[in-house]
PDB file of C-alpha atoms in Angstrom:
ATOM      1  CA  UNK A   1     154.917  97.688 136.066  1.00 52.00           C
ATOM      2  CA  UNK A   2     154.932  95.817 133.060  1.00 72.00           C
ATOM      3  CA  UNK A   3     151.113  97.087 131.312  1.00 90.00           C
ATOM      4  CA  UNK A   4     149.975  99.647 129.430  1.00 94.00           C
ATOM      5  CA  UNK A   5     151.901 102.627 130.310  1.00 95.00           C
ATOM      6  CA  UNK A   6     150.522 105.685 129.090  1.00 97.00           C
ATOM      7  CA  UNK A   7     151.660 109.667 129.237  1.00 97.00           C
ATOM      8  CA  UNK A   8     150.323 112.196 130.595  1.00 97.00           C
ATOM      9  CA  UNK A   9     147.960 111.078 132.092  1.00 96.00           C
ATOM     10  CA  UNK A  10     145.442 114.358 132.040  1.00 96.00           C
ATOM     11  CA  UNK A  11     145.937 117.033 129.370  1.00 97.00           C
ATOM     12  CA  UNK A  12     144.926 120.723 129.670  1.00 98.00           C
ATOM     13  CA  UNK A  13     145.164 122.658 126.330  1.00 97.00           C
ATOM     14  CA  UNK A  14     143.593 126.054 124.900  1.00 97.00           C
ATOM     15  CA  UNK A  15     141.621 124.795 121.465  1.00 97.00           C
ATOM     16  CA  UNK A  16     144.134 125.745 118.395  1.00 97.00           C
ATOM     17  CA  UNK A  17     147.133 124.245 120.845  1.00 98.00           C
ATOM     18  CA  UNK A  18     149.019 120.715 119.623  1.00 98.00           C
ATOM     19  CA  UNK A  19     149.011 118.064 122.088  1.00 98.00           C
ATOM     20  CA  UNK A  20     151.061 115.214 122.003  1.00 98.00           C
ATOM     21  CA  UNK A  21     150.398 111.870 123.559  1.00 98.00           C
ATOM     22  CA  UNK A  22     152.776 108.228 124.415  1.00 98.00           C
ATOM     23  CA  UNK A  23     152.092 105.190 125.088  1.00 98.00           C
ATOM     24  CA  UNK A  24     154.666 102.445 125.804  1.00 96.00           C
ATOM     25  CA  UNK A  25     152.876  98.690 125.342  1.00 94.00           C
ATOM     26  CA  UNK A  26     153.895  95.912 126.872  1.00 92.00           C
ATOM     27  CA  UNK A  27     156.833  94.718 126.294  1.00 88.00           C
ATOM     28  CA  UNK A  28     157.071  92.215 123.409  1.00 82.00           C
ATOM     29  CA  UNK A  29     153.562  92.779 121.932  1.00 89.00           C
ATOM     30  CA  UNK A  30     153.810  93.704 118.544  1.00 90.00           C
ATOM     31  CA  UNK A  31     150.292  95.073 118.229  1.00 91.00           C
ATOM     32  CA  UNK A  32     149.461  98.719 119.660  1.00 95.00           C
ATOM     33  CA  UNK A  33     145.746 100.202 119.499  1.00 96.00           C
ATOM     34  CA  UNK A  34     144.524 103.522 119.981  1.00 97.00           C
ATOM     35  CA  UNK A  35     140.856 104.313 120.785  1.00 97.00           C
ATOM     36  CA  UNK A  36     138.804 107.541 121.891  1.00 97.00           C
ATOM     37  CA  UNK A  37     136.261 107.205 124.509  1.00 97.00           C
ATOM     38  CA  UNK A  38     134.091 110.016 124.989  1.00 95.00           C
ATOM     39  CA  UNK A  39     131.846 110.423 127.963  1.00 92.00           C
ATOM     40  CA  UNK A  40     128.745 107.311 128.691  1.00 90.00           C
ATOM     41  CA  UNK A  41     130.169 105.471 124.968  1.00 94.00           C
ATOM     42  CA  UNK A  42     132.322 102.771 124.797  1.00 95.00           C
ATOM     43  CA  UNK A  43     135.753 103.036 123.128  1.00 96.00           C
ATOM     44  CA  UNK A  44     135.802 104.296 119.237  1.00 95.00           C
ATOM     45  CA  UNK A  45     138.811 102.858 117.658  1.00 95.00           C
ATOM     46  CA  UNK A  46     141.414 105.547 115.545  1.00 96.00           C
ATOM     47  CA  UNK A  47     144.328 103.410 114.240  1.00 95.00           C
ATOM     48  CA  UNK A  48     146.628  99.800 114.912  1.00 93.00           C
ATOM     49  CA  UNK A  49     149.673  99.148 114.324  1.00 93.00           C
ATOM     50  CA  UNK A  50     152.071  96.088 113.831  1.00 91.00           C
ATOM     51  CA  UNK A  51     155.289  96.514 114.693  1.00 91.00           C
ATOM     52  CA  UNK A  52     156.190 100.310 113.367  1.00 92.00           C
ATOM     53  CA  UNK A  53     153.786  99.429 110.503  1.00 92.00           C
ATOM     54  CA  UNK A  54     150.566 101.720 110.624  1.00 93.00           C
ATOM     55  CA  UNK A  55     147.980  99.588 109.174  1.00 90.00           C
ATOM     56  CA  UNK A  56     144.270 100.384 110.069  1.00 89.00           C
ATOM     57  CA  UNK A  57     142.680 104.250 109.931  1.00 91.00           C
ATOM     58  CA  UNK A  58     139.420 105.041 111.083  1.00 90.00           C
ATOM     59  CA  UNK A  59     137.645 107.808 109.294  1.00 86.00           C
ATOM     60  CA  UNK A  60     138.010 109.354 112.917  1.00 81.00           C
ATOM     61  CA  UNK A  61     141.177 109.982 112.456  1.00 85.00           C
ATOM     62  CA  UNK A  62     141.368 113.379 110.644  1.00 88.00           C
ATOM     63  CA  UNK A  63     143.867 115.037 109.226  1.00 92.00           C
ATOM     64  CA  UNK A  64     144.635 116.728 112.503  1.00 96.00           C
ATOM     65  CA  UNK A  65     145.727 113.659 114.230  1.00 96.00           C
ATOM     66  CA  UNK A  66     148.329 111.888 113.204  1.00 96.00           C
ATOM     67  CA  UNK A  67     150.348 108.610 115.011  1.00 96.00           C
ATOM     68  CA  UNK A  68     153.561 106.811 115.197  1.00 96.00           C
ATOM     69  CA  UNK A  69     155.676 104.103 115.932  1.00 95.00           C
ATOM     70  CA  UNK A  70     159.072 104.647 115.386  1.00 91.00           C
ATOM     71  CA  UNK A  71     160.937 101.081 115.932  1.00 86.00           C
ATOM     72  CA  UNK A  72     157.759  99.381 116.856  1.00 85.00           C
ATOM     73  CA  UNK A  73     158.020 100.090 120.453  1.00 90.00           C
ATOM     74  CA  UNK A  74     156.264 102.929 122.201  1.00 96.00           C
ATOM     75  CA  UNK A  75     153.530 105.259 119.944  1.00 97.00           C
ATOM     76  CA  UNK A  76     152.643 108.705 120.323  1.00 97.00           C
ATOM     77  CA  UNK A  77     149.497 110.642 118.862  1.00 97.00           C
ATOM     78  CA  UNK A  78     149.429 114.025 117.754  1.00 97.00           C
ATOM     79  CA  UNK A  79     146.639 115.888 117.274  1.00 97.00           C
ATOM     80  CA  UNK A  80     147.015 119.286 115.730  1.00 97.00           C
ATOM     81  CA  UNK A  81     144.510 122.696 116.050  1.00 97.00           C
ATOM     82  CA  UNK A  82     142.831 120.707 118.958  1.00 97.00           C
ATOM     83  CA  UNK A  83     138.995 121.608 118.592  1.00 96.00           C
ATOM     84  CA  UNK A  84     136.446 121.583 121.740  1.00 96.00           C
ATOM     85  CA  UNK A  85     135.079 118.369 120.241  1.00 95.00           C
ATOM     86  CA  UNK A  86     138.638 116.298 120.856  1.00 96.00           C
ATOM     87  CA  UNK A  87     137.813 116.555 124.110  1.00 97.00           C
ATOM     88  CA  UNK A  88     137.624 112.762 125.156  1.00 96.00           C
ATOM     89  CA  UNK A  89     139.549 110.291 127.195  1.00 97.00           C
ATOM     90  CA  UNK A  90     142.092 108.538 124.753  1.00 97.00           C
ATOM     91  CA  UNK A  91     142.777 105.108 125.496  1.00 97.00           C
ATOM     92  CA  UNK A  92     146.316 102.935 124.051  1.00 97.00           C
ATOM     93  CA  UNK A  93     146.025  98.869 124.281  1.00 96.00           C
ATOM     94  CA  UNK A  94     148.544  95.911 123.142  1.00 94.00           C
ATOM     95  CA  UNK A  95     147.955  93.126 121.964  1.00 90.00           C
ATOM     96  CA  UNK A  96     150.130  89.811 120.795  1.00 82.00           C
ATOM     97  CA  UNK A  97     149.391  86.763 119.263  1.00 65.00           C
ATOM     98  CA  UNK A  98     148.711  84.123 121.740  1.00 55.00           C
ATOM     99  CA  UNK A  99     151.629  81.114 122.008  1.00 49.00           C
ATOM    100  CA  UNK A 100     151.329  78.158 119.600  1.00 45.00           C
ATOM    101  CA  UNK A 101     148.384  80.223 117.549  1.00 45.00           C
ATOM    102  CA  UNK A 102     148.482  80.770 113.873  1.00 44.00           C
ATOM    103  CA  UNK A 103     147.564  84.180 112.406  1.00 43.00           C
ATOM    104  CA  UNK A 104     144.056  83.081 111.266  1.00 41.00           C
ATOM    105  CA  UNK A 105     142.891  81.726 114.680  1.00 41.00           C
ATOM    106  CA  UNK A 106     144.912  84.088 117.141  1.00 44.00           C
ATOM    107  CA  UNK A 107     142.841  85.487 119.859  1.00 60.00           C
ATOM    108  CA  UNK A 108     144.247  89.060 119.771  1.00 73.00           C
ATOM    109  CA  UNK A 109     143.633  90.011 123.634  1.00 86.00           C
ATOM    110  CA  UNK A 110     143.444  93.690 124.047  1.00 92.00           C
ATOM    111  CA  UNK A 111     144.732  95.134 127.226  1.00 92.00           C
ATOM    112  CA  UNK A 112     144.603  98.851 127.744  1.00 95.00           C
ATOM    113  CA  UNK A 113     146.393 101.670 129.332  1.00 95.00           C
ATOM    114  CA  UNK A 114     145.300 103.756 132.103  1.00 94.00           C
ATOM    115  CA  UNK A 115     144.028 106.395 128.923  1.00 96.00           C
ATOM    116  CA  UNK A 116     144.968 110.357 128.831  1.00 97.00           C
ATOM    117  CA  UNK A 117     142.097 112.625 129.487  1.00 96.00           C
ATOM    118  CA  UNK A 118     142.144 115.436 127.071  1.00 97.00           C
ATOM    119  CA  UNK A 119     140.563 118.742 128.414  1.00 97.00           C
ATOM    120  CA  UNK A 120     140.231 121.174 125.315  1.00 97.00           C
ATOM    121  CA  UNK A 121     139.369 125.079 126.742  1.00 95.00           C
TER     122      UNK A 121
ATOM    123  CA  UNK B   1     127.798  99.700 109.341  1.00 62.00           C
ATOM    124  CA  UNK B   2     128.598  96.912 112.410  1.00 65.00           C
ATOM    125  CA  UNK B   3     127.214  97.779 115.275  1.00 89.00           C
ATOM    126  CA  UNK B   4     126.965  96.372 119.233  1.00 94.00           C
ATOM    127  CA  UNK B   5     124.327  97.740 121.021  1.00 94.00           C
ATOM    128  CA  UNK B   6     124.185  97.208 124.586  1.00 95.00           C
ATOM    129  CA  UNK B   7     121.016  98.544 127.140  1.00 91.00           C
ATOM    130  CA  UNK B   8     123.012 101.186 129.007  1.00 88.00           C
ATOM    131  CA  UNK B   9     120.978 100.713 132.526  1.00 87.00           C
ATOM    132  CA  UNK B  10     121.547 101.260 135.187  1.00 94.00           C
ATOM    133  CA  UNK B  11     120.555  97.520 136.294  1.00 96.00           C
ATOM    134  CA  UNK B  12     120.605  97.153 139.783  1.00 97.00           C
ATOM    135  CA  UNK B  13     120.127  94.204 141.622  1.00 97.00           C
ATOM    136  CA  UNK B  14     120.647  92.862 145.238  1.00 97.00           C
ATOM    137  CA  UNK B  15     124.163  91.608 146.746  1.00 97.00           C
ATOM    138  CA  UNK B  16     124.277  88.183 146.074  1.00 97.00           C
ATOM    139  CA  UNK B  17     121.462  88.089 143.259  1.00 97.00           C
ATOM    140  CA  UNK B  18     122.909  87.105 139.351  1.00 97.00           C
ATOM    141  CA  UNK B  19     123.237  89.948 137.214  1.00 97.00           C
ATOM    142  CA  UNK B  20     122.705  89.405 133.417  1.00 97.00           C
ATOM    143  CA  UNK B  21     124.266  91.659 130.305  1.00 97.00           C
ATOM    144  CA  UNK B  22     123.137  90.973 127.164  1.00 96.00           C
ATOM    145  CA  UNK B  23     124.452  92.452 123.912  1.00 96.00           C
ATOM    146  CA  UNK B  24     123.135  91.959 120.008  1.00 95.00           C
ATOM    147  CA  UNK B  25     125.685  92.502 117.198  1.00 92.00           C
ATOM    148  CA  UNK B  26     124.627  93.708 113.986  1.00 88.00           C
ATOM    149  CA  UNK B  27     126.807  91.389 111.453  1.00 77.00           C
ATOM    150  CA  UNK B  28     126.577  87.452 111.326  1.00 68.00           C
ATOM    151  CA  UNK B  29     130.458  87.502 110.023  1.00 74.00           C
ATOM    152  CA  UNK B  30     131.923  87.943 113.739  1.00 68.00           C
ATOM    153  CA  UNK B  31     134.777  86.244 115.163  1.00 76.00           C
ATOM    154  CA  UNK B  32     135.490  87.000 118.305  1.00 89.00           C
ATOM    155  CA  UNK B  33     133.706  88.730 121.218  1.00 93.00           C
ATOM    156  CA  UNK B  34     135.294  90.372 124.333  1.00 95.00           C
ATOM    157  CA  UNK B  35     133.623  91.745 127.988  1.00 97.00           C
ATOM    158  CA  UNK B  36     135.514  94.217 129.623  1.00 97.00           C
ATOM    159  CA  UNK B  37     134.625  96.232 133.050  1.00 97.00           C
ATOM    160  CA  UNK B  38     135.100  99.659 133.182  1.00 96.00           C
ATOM    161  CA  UNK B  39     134.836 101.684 136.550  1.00 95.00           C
ATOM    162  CA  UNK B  40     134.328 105.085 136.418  1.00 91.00           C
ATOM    163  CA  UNK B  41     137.332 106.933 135.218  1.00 88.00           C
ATOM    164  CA  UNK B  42     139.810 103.830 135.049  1.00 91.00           C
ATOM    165  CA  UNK B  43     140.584 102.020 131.601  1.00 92.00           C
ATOM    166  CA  UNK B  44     138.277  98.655 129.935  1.00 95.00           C
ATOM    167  CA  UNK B  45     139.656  95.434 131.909  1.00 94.00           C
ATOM    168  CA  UNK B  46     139.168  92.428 130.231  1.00 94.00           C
ATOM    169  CA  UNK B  47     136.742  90.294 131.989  1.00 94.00           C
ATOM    170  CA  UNK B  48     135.824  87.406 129.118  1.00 93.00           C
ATOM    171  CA  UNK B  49     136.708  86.602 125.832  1.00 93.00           C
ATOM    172  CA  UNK B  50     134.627  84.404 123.961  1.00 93.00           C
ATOM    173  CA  UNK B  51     135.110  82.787 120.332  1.00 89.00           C
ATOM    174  CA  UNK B  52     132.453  79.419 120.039  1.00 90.00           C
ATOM    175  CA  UNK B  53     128.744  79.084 120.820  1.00 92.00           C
ATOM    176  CA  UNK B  54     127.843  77.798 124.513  1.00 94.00           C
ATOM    177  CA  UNK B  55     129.080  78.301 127.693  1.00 95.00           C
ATOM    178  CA  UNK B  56     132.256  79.401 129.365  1.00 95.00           C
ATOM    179  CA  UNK B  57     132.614  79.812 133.058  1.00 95.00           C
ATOM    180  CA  UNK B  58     135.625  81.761 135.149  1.00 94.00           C
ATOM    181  CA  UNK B  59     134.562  81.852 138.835  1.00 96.00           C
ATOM    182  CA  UNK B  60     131.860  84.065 138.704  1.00 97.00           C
ATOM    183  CA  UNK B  61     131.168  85.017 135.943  1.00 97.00           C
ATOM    184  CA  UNK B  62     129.495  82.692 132.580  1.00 97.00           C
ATOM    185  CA  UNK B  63     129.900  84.056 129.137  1.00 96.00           C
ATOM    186  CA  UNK B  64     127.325  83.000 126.724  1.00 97.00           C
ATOM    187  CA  UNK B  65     127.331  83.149 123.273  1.00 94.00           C
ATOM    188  CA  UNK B  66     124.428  82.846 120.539  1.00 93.00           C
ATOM    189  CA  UNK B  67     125.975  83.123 117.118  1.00 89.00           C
ATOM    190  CA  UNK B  68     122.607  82.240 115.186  1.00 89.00           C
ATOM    191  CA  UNK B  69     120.647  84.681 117.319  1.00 90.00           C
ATOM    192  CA  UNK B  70     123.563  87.200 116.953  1.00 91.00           C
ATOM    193  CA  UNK B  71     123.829  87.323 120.825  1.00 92.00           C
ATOM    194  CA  UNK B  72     126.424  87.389 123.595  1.00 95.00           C
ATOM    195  CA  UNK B  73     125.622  87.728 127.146  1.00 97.00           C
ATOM    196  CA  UNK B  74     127.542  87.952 130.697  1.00 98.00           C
ATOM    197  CA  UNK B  75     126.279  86.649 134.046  1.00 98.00           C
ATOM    198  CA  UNK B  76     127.956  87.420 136.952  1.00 98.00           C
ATOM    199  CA  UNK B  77     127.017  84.930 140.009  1.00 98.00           C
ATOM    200  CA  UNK B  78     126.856  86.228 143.578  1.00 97.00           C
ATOM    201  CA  UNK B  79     126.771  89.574 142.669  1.00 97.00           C
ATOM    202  CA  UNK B  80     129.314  92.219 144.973  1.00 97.00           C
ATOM    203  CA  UNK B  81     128.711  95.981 145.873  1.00 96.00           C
ATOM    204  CA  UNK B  82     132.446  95.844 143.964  1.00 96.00           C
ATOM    205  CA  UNK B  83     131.222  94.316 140.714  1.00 97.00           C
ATOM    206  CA  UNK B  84     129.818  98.181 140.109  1.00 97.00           C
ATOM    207  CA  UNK B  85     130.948  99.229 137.096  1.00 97.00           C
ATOM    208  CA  UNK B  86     129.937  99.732 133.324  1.00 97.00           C
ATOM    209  CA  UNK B  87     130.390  96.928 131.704  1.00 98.00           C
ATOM    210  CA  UNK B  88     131.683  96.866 128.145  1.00 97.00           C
ATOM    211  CA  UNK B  89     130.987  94.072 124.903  1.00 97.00           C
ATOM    212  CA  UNK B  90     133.258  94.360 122.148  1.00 95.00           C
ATOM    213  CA  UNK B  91     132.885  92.221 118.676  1.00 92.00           C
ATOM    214  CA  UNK B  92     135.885  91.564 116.536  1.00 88.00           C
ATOM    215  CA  UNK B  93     134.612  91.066 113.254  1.00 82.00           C
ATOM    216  CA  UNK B  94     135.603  88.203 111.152  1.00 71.00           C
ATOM    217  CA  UNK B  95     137.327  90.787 108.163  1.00 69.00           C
ATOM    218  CA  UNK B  96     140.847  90.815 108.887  1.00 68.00           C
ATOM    219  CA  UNK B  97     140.671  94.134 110.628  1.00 72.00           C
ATOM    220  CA  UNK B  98     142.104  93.998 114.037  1.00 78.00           C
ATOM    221  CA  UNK B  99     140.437  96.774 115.671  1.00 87.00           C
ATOM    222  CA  UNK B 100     137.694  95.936 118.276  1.00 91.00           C
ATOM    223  CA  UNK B 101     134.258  97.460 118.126  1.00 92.00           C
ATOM    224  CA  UNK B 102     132.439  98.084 121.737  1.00 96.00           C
ATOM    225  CA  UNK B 103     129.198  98.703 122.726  1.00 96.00           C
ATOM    226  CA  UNK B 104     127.894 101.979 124.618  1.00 96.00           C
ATOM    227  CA  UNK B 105     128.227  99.378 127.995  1.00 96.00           C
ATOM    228  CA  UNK B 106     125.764  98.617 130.437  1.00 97.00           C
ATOM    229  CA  UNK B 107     126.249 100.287 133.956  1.00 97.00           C
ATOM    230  CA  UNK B 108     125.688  97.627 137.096  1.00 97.00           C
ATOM    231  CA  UNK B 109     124.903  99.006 140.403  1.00 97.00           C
ATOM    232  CA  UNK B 110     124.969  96.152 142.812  1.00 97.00           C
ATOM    233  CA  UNK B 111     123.194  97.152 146.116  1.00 95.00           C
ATOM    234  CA  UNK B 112     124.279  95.972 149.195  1.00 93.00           C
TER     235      UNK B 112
END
């Protein structure tokens, strides 16, 4: 399978537990995305990163969550003291620039993961 | 604060009958707008991406895009019972962020 490949894919925790969560993009894409989707919204983004360079933070993304990209390849996300309210399905996606595009015109096609479901207690 | 707001239906309409999306973006300084199709409990698939005004047609399904009006829409042809499924518009605005922005989605029940 050469998508989104993302791990676990549900998560059970007691609220105050960590939880830790990987994704492995596809392969050569130097872009990786993570995103929160909570229940009838769309996707809410949390943080990008290019290559093992983290370079966009939503003001989502307290100080209980923290991400990662060691080597640029796969990510995880940690969330720390899960709360009742992280309770959401979080969604990875990859993304590379399209062949023969410059940066200023590249089309940046997300493709996501199959998402971890978070169930806080 | 750039929004996409999308009606979040249901719309139903009849097997075989065109089904229209519409979504309004908030900012004029947009790049680059995306549909995706969501069934429920699976991940966004990209449907359409979209980057000029006009047209642009893959099989079924027309993209349309309104940059003056601040508009993109989605109309799906021929409608199936399988085209069910919330359906998702997502702006990439023109500010050197890379992160997507999507609406709440508008749920499509086709009937057969």
């Amino acid at each position: 399978d050469t998508g989104v490949s993302q791990d676990p894919r549900h998560k059970i925790t007691k609220r105050g537990q960590n939880v830790t969560f990987r994704c492995d993009p596809i392969s050569e894409h130097n872009r990786l995305y993570w995103y929160r989707q909570t229940l009838g919204q769309g996707p809410e983004f949390l943080t990008y990163f290019q290559n093992e360079a983290q370079l966009e933070k939503s003001r989502l993304l307290s100080d209980r969550f923290s991400a990662e990209r060691p080597k640029g390849s796969f990510s995880t996300l940690e969330i720390q003291r899960t709360e009742q309210g992280d309770s959401a399905m979080y969604l990875c996606a990859s993304s590379s620039l399209e062949p023969g595009q410059g940066t200023t015109t590249a089309k940046n096609i997300q493709y996501f993961g199959a998402g971890t479901r978070l169930s806080v207690l | 604060q750039k929004e996409v707001e999308q009606n979040s239906g249901p719309l139903s309409v009849p097997e075989g009958a065109i089904a229209s999306l519409n979504c309004t973006y908030s900012d004029r300084v947009s790049q680059s707008f995306f549909w995706y199709r969501q069934y429920s409990g699976k991940s966004p698939e990209l449907i359409m991406s979209i980057y000029s005004n006009g047209d642009k047609e893959d099989g079924r399904f027309t993209a349309q895009l309104n940059k003056a009006s601040q508009y993109v829409s989605l109309l799906i042809r021929d409608s199936q019972p399988s085209d069910s499924a919330t359906y998702l518009c997502a702006v990439r605005w023109d500010t050197g962020r890379r992160a997507l922005t999507f609406g709440s989605g508008t749920r499509l029940q086709v009937q057969p």
